[in-house]
Tab-separated table of C-alpha atoms and ligand atoms in Angstrom:
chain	number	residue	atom	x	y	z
A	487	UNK	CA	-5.891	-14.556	11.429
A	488	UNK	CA	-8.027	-12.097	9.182
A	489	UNK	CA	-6.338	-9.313	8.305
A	490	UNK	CA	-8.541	-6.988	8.382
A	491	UNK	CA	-6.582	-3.572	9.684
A	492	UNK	CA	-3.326	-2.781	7.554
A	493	UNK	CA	-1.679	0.513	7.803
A	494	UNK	CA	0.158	1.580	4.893
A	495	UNK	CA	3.197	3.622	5.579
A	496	UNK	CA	6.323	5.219	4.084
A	497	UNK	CA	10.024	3.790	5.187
A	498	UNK	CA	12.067	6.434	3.923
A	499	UNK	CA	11.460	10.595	4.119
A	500	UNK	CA	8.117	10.239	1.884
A	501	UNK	CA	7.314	10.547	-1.740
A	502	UNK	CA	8.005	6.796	-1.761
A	503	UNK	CA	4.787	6.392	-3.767
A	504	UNK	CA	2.166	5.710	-0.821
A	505	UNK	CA	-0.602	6.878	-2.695
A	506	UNK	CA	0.175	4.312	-5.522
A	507	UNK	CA	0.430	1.137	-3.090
A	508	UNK	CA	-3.175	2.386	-1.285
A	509	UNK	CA	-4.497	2.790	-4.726
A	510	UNK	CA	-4.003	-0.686	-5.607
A	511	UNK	CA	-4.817	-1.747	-2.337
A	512	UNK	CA	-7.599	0.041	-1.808
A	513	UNK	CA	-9.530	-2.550	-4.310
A	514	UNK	CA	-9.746	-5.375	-1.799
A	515	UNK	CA	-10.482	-2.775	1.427
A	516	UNK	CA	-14.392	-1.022	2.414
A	517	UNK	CA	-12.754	2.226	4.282
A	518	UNK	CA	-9.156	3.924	3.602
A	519	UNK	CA	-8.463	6.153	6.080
A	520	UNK	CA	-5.989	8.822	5.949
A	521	UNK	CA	-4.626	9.823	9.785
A	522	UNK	CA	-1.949	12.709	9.782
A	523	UNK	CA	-1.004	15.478	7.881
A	524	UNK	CA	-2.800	17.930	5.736
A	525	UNK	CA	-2.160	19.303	2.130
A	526	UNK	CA	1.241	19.124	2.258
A	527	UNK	CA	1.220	15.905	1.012
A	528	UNK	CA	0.952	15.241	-2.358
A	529	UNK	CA	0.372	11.439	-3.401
A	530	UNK	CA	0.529	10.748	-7.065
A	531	UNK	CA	-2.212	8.067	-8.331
A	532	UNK	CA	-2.100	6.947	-11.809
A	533	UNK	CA	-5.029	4.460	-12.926
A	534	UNK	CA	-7.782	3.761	-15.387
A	535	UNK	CA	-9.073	7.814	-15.018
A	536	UNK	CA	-5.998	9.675	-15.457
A	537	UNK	CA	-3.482	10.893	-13.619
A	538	UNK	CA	-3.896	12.474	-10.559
A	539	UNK	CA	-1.849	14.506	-7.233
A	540	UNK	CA	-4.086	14.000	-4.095
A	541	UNK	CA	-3.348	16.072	-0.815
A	542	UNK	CA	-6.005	15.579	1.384
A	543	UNK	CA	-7.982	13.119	-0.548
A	544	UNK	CA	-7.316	9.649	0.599
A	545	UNK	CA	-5.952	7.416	-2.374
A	546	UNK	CA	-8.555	5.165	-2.094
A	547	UNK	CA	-10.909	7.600	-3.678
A	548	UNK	CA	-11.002	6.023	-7.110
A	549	UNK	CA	-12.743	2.512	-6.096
A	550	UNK	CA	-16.206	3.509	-5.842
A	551	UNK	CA	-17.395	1.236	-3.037
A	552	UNK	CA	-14.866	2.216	-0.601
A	553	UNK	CA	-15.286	4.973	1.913
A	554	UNK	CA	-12.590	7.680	2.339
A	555	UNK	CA	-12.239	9.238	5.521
A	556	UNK	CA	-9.903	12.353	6.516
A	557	UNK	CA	-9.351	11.393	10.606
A	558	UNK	CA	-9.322	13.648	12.554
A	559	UNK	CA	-4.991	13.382	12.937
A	560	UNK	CA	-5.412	15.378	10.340
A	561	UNK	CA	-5.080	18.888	10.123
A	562	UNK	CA	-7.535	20.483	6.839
A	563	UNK	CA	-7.303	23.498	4.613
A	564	UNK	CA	-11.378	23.580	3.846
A	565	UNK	CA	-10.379	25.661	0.923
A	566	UNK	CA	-8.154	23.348	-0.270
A	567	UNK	CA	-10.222	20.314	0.423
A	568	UNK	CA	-12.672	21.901	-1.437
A	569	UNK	CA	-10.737	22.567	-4.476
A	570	UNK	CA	-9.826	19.110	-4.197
A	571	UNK	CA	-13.514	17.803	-4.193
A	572	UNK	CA	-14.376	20.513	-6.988
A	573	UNK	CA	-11.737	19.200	-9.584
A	574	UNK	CA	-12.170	15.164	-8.591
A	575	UNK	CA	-16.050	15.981	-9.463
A	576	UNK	CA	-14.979	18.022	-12.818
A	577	UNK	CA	-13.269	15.030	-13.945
A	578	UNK	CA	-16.443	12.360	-13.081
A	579	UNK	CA	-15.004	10.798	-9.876
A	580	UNK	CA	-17.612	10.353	-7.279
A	581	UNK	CA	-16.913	11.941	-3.852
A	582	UNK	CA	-19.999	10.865	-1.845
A	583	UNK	CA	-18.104	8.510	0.075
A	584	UNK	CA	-15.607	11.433	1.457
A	585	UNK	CA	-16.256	11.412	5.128
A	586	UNK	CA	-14.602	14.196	7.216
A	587	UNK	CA	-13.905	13.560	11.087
A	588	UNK	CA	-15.628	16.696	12.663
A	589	UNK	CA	-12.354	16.315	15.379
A	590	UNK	CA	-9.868	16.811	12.650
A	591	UNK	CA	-8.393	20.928	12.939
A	592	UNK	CA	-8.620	23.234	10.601
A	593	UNK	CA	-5.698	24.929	8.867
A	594	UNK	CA	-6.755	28.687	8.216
A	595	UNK	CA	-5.203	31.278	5.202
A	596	UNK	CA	-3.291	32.744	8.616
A	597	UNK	CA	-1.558	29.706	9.454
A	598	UNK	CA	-0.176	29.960	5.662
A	599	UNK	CA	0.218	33.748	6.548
A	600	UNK	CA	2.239	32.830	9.786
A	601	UNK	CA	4.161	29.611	7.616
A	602	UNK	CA	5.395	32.662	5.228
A	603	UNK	CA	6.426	35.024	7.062
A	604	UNK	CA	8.769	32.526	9.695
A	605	UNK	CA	10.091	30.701	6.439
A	606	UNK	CA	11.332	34.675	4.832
A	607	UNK	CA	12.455	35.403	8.288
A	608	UNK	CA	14.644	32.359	8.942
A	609	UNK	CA	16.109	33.440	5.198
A	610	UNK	CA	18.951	30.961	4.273
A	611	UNK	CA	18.345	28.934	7.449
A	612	UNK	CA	14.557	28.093	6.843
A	613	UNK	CA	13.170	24.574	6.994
A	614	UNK	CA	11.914	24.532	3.297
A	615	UNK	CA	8.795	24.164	4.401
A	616	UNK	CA	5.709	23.326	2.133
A	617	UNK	CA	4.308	27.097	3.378
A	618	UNK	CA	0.910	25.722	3.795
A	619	UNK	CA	0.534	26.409	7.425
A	620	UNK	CA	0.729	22.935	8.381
A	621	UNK	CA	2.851	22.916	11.384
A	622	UNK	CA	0.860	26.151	12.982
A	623	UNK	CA	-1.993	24.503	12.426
A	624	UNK	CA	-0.854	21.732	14.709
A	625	UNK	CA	0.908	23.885	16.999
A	626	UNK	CA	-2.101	25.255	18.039
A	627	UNK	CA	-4.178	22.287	18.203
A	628	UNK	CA	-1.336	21.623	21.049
A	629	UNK	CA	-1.403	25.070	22.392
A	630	UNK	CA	-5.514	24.516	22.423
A	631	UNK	CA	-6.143	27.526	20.255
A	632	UNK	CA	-7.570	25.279	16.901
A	633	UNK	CA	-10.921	24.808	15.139
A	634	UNK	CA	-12.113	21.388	15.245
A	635	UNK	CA	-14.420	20.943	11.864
A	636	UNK	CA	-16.925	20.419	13.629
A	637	UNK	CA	-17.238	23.300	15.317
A	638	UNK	CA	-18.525	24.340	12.350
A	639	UNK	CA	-21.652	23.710	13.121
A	640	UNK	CA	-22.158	26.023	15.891
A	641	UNK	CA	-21.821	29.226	14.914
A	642	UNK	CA	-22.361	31.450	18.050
A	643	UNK	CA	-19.129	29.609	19.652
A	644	UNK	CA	-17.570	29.909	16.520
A	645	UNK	CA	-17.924	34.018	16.166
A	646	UNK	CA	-16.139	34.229	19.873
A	647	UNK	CA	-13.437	31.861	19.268
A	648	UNK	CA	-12.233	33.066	15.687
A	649	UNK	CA	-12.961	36.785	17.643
A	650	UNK	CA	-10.407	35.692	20.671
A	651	UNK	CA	-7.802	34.217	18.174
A	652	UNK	CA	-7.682	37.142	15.448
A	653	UNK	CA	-6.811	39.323	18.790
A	654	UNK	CA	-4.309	37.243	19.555
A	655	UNK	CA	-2.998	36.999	16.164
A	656	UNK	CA	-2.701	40.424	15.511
A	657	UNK	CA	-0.296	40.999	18.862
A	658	UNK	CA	1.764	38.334	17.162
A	659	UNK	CA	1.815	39.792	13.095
A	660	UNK	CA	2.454	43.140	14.069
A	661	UNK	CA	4.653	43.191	17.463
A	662	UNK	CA	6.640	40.087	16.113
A	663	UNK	CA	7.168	39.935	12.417
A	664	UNK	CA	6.242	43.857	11.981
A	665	UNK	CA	3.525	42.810	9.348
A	666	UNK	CA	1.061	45.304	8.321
A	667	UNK	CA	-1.130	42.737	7.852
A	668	UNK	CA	-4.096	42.791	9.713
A	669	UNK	CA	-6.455	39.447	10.466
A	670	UNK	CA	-10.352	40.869	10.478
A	671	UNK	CA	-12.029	38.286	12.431
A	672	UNK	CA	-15.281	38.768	9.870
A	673	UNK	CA	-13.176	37.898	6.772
A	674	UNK	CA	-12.301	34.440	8.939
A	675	UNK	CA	-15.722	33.961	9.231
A	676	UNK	CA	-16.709	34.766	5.892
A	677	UNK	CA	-14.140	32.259	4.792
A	678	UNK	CA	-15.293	29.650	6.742
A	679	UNK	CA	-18.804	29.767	5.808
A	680	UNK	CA	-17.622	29.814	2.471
A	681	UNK	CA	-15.537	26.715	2.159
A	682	UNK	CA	-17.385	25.266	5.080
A	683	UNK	CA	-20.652	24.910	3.341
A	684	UNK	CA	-18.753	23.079	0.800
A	685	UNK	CA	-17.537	20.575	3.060
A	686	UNK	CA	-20.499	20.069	5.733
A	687	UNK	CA	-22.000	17.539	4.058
A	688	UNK	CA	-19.011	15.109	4.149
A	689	UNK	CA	-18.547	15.675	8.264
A	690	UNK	CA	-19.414	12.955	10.774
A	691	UNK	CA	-18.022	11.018	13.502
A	692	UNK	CA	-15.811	9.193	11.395
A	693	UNK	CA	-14.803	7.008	14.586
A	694	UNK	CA	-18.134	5.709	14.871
A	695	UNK	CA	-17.977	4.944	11.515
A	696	UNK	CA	-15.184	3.026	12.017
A	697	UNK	CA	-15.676	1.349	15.014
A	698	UNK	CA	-19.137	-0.072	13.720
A	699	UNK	CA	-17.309	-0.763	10.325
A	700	UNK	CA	-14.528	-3.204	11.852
A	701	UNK	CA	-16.563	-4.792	14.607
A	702	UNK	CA	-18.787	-5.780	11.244
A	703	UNK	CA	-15.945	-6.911	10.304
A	704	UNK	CA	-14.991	-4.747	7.273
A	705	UNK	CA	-11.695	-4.197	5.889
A	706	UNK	CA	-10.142	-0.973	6.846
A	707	UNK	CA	-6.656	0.440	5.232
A	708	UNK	CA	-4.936	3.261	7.097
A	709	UNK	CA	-3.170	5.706	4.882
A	710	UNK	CA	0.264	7.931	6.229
A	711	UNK	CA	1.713	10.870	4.564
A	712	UNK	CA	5.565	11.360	4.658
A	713	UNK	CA	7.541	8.602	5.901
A	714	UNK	CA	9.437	7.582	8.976
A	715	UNK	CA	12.470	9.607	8.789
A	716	UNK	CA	10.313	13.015	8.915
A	717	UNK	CA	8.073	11.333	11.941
A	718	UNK	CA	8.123	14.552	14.647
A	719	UNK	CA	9.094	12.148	17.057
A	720	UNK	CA	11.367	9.784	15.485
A	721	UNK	CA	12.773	11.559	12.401
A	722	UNK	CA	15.717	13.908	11.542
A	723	UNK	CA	13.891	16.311	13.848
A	724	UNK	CA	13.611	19.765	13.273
A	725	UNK	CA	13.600	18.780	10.069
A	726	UNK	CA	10.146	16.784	10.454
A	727	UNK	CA	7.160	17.071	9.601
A	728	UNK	CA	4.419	18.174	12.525
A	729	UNK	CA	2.444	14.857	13.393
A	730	UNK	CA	3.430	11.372	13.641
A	731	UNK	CA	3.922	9.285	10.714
A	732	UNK	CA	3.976	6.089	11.946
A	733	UNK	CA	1.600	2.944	11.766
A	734	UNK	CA	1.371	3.210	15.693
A	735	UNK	CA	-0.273	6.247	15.727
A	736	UNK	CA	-3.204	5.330	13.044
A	737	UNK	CA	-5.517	4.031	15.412
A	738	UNK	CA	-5.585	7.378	17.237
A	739	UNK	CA	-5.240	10.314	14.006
A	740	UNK	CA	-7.868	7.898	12.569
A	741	UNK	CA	-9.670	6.542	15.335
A	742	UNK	CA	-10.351	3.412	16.038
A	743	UNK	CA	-10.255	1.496	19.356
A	744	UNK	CA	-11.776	-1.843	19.453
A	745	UNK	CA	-10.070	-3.751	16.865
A	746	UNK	CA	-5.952	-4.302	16.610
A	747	UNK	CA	-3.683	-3.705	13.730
A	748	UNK	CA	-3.518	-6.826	11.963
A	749	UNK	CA	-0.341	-6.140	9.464
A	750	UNK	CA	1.580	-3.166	8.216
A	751	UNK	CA	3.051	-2.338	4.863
A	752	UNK	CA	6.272	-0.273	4.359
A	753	UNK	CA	6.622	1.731	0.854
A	754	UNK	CA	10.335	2.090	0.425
A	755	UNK	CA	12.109	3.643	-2.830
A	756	UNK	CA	14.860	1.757	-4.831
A	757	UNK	CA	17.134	5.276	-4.323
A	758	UNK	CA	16.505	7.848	-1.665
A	759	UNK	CA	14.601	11.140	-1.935
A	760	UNK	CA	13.698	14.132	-0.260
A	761	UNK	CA	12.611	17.229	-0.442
A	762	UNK	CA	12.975	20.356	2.118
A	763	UNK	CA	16.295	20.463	3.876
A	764	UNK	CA	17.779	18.393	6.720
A	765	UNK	CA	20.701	16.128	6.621
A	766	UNK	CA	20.839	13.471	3.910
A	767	UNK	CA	23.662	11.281	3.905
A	768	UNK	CA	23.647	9.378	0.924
A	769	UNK	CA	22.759	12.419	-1.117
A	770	UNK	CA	24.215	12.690	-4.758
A	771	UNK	CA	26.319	15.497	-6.064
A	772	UNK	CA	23.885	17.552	-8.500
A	773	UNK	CA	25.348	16.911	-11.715
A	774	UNK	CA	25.106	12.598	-10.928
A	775	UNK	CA	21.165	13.251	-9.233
A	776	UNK	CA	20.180	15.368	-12.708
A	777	UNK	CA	19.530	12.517	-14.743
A	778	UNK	CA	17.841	10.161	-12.560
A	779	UNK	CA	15.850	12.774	-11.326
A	780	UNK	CA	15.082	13.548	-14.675
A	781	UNK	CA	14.242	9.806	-15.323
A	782	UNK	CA	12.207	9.314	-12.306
A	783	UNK	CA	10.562	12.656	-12.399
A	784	UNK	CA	11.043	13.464	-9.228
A	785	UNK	CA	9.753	16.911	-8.683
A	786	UNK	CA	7.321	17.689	-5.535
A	787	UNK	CA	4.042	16.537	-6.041
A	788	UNK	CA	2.531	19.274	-3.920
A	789	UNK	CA	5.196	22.280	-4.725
A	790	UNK	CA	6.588	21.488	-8.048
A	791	UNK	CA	10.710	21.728	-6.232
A	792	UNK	CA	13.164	18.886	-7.351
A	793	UNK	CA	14.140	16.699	-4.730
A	794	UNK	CA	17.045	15.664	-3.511
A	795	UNK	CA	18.166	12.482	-4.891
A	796	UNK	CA	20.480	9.800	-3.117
A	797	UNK	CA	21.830	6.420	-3.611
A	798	UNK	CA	19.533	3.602	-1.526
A	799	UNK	CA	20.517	4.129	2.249
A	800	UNK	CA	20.068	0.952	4.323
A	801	UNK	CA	20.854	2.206	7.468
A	802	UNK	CA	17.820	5.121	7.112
A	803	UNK	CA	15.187	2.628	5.522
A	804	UNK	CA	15.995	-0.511	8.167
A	805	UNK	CA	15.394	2.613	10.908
A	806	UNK	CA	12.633	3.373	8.986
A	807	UNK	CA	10.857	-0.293	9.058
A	808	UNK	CA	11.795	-0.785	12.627
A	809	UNK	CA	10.323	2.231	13.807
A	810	UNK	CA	7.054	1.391	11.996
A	811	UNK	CA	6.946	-2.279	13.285
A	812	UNK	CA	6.779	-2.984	9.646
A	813	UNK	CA	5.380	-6.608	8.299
A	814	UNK	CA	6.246	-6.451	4.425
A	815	UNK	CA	7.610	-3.991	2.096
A	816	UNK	CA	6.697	-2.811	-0.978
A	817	UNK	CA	9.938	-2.022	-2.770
A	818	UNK	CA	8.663	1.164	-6.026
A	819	UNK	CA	10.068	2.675	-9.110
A	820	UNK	CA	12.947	0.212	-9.396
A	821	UNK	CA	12.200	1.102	-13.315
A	822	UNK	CA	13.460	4.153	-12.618
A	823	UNK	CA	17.139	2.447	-11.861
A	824	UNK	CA	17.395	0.480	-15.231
A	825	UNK	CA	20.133	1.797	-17.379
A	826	UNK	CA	22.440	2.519	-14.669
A	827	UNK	CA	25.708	1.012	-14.808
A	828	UNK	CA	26.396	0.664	-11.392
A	829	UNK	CA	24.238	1.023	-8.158
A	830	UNK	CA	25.568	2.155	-5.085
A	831	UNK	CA	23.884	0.760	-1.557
A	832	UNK	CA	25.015	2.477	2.016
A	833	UNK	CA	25.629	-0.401	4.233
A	834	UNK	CA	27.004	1.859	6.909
A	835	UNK	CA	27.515	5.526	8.408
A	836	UNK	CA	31.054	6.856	9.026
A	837	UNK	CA	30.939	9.405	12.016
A	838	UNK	CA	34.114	10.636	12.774
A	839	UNK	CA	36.202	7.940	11.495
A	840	UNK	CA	34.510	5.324	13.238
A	841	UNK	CA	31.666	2.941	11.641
A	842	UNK	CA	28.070	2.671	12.459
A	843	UNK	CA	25.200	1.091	11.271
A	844	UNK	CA	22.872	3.168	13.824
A	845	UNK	CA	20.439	5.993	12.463
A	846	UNK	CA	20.870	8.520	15.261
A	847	UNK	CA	20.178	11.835	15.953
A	848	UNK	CA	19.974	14.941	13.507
A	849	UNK	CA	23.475	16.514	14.658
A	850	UNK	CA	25.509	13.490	14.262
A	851	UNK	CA	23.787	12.189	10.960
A	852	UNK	CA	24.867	16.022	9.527
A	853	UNK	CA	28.273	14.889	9.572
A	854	UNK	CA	27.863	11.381	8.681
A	855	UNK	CA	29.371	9.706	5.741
A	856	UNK	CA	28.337	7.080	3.726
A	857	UNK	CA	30.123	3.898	3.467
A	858	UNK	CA	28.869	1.560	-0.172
A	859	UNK	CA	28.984	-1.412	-2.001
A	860	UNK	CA	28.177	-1.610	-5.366
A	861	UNK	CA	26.058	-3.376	-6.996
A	862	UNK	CA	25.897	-4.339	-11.104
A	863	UNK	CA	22.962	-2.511	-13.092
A	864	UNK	CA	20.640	-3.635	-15.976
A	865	UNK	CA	19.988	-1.836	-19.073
A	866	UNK	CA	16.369	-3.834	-20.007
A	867	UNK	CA	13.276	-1.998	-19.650
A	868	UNK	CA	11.473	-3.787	-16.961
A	869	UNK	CA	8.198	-2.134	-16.442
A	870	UNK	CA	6.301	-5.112	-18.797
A	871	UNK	CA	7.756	-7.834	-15.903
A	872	UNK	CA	4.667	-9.028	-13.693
A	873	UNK	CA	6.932	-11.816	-12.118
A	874	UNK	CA	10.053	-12.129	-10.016
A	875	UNK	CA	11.420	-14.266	-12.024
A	876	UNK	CA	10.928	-11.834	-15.276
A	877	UNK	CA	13.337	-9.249	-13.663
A	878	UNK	CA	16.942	-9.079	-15.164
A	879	UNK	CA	19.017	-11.181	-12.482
A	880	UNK	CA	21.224	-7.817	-11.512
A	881	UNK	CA	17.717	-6.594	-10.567
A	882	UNK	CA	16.728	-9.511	-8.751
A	883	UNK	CA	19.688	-9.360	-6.856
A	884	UNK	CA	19.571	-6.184	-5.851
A	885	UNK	CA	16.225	-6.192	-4.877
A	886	UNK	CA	17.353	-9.308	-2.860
A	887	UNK	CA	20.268	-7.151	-0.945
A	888	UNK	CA	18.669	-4.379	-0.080
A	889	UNK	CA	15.670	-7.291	1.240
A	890	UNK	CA	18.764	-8.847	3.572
A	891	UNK	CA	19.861	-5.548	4.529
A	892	UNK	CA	16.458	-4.013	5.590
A	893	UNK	CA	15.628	-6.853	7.249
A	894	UNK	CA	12.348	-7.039	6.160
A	895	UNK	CA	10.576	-9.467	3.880
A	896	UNK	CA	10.068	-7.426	0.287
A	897	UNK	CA	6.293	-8.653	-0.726
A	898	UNK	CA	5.625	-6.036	-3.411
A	899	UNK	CA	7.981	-4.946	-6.760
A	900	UNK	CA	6.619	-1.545	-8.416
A	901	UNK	CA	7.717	-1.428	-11.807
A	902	UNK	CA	5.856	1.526	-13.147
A	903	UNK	CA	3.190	4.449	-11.466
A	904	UNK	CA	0.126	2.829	-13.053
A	905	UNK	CA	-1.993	0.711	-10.562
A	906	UNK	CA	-1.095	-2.456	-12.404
A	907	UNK	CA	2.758	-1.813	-12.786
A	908	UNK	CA	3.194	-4.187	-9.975
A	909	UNK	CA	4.905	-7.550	-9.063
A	910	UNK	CA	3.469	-9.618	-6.089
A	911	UNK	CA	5.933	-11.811	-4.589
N	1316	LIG	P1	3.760	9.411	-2.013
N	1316	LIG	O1	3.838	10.804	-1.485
N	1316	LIG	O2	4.448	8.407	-1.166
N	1316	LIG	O3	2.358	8.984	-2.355
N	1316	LIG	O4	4.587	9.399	-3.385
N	1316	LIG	P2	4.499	10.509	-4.557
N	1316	LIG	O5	3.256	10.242	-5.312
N	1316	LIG	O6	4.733	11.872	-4.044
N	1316	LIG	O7	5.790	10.150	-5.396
N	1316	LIG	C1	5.938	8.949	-6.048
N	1316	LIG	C2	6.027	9.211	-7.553
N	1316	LIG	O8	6.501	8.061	-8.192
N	1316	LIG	C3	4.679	9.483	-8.194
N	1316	LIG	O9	4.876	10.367	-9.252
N	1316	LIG	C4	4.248	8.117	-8.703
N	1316	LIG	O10	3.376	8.189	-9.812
N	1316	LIG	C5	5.555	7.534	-9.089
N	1316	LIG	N1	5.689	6.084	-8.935
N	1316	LIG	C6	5.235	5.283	-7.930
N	1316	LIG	N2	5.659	4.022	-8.096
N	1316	LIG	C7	6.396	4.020	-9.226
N	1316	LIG	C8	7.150	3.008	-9.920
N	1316	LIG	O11	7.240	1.862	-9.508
N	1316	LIG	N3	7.805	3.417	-11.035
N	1316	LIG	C9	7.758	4.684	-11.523
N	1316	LIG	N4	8.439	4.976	-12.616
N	1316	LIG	N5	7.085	5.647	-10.869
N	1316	LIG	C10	6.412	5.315	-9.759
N	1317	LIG	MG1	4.360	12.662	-2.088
């Protein structure tokens, strides 16, 4: 069977290195298509032109022949995109073959506004959330207030809609949060025709696109932000993110009907991460996360916070696969684990004294506990090994546990963030 649709997907609560995996993937694909989120995300690609943090940008962008779409699952900061397009240019990378789904919604500077204000209000309870406006933007593509892109290209509609929401915005700002912040419906507009002419040129019917591309039989590669555990749906919810993250969903945020999903690849970290709050079970004590977060750099991509660090949870990541009806894994940054003495793996959850190896909801995973075994380290360097077999044995066999206890067949070894850092089983 060809396999000709893959969706690429994080296992764990994202930052799993996603945008690394589609940029090495991305060489054997004609379209990547990115299908949730917005510029929250922040994928890290690091190749033969530098080093670079993508948000909206799919990670395909740095093979020339392949098209990049944003589908319209996704929810877009113009501004930002066109930041985005500005500083790829500045450094020589081609953006012609951006494409941008004229369904997708827009995220405006008062979702942002509206992201701020809730986050200061909730104070010490707040969600630690990115403050990019992303989940208002999406609330009101559900509440049927949004901009679709493409909408940009009929300004006379556009004038009475942004007219009807600023009212409605201002009842909110001032009679809820007491803002004296007003929204003037002509700065909205001024905005938009500002950023918007930046970004015309790149909007289509991306779903056309694609429909025509795969029934030509072309090789398309979806591309998910965040990861399974902060799926709205499925995740530690409220602590989510505000679309769906999983593979399922790719053929409707990125539209396309007539052709099935032929496999789908799970990124999964060799240690846990997150950033934002929510409960995380196998989380380290500060002063043991410090130097592997040190070692691993793990600092947002998109707002500079450290994250969380854990020890490798296998009840989370084989809830993670199953929920994406994963095919193989690609297991990254088990580089990052080498001079550890000993590794720790959660096998199960204690919840009130008795043991489970079920991922369930939000309130009882808060006062879950994490039950290990332990695993030997290696002190060798192993980002120069291109084959299994090169790996220190302790490596091998913990990349062979965690394997058994996911449950899913481990195809791909990441050894270092440059595309070629990589071990194909
Ligand atoms: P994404 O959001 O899933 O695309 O992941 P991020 O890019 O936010 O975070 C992953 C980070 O790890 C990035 O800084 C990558 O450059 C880096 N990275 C990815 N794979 C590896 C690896 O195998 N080893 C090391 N050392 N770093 C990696
Ligand atoms: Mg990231």
């Amino acid at each position: 069977m060809a396999n000709n649709i893959t969706v690429l997907v994080g296992l764990q609560w994202g930052d799993e290195g996603k945008g690394r995996m589609v940029d090495y993937l991305a060489q054997d694909v004609d379209i990547v298509a990115r299908y949730q989120g917005g510029n929250n995300a922040g994928h890290t690609v690091v190749n033969e032109f530098g080093t670079y943090k993508l948000h909206l940008i799919p990670s395909g962008i740095f093979n020339k022949n392949v098209i990049n779409i944003l589908g319209p699952g996704m929810v877009i900061d113009i501004e930002s995109l066109s930041e985005e397009l500005e500083e790829l240019e500045k450094a020589g990378i081609s953006v012609d073959n951006i494409r941008v789904s004229d369904r997708a919604t827009i995220t405006f500077p008062f979702h942002r506004m509206e992201d701020n204000l809730e986050e200061d209000r909730l104070g010490g309870a707040a969600f630690g959330s990115t403050r990019r406006g992303i989940a208002y933007a999406y609330g009101e593509r559900y509440m049927k207030k949004s901009i679709q892109v493409g909408e940009l290209f009929y300004p006379d509609e556009l004038k009475k809609r942004i007219y009807g929401l600023a009212e409605w915005k201002n009842l909110l700002f001032k009679n809820i949060y007491n803002s004296n912040e007003t929204l003037d419906p002509d700065k909205v507009l001024q905005w938009l025709d500002k950023y918007g002419s930046k970004i015309k040129k790149y909007v289509c019917d991306t779903t056309s696109l694609l429909e025509e591309s795969a029934a030509n039989g072309k090789k398309v590669l979806f591309e998910a932000q965040l990861g399974s555990l902060r799926d709205i749906y499925y995740g530690i919810y409220p602590f989510t993110t505000s679309s769906c993250t999983l593979a399922s969903y790719a053929p409707v945020g990125g539209g396309l009907f007539n052709k099935r999903i032929d496999k789908v690849i799970g990124v999964m970290k060799s240690f846990s991460s997150c950033v934002g709050a929510g409960p995380f079970v196998t989380e380290m004590p500060d002063e043991e996360a410090g130097s592997l977060r040190e070692i691993a750099m793990e600092y947002g991509a998109s707002t500079g916070r450290p994250r969380r660090i854990g020890h490798f949870d296998a009840v989370a990541t084989r809830y993670g696969a199953m929920v994406q009806g994963v095919d193989e894994i690609a297991l990254t940054k088990l580089d990052s684990l080498s001079g550890m003495k000993k590794l720790s793996i959660c096998t199960e959850y204690d919840v009130n004294g008795k043991l489970t190896d079920k991922f369930g909801l939000t309130p009882e995973l808060e006062i879950a506990k994490p039950v290990y075994i332990e695993m030997d380290g290696w002190s060798e360097d192993i980002t120069g090994c291109r084959k299994f077999s090169e790996l220190p044995e302790a490596a091998q066999k913990y990349v062979n546990k965690i394997e058994e206890l996911v449950g899913y067949k481990i195809k791909y070894v990441s050894v270092g963030p440059e595309r070629e850092s990589l071990i194909v089983k």
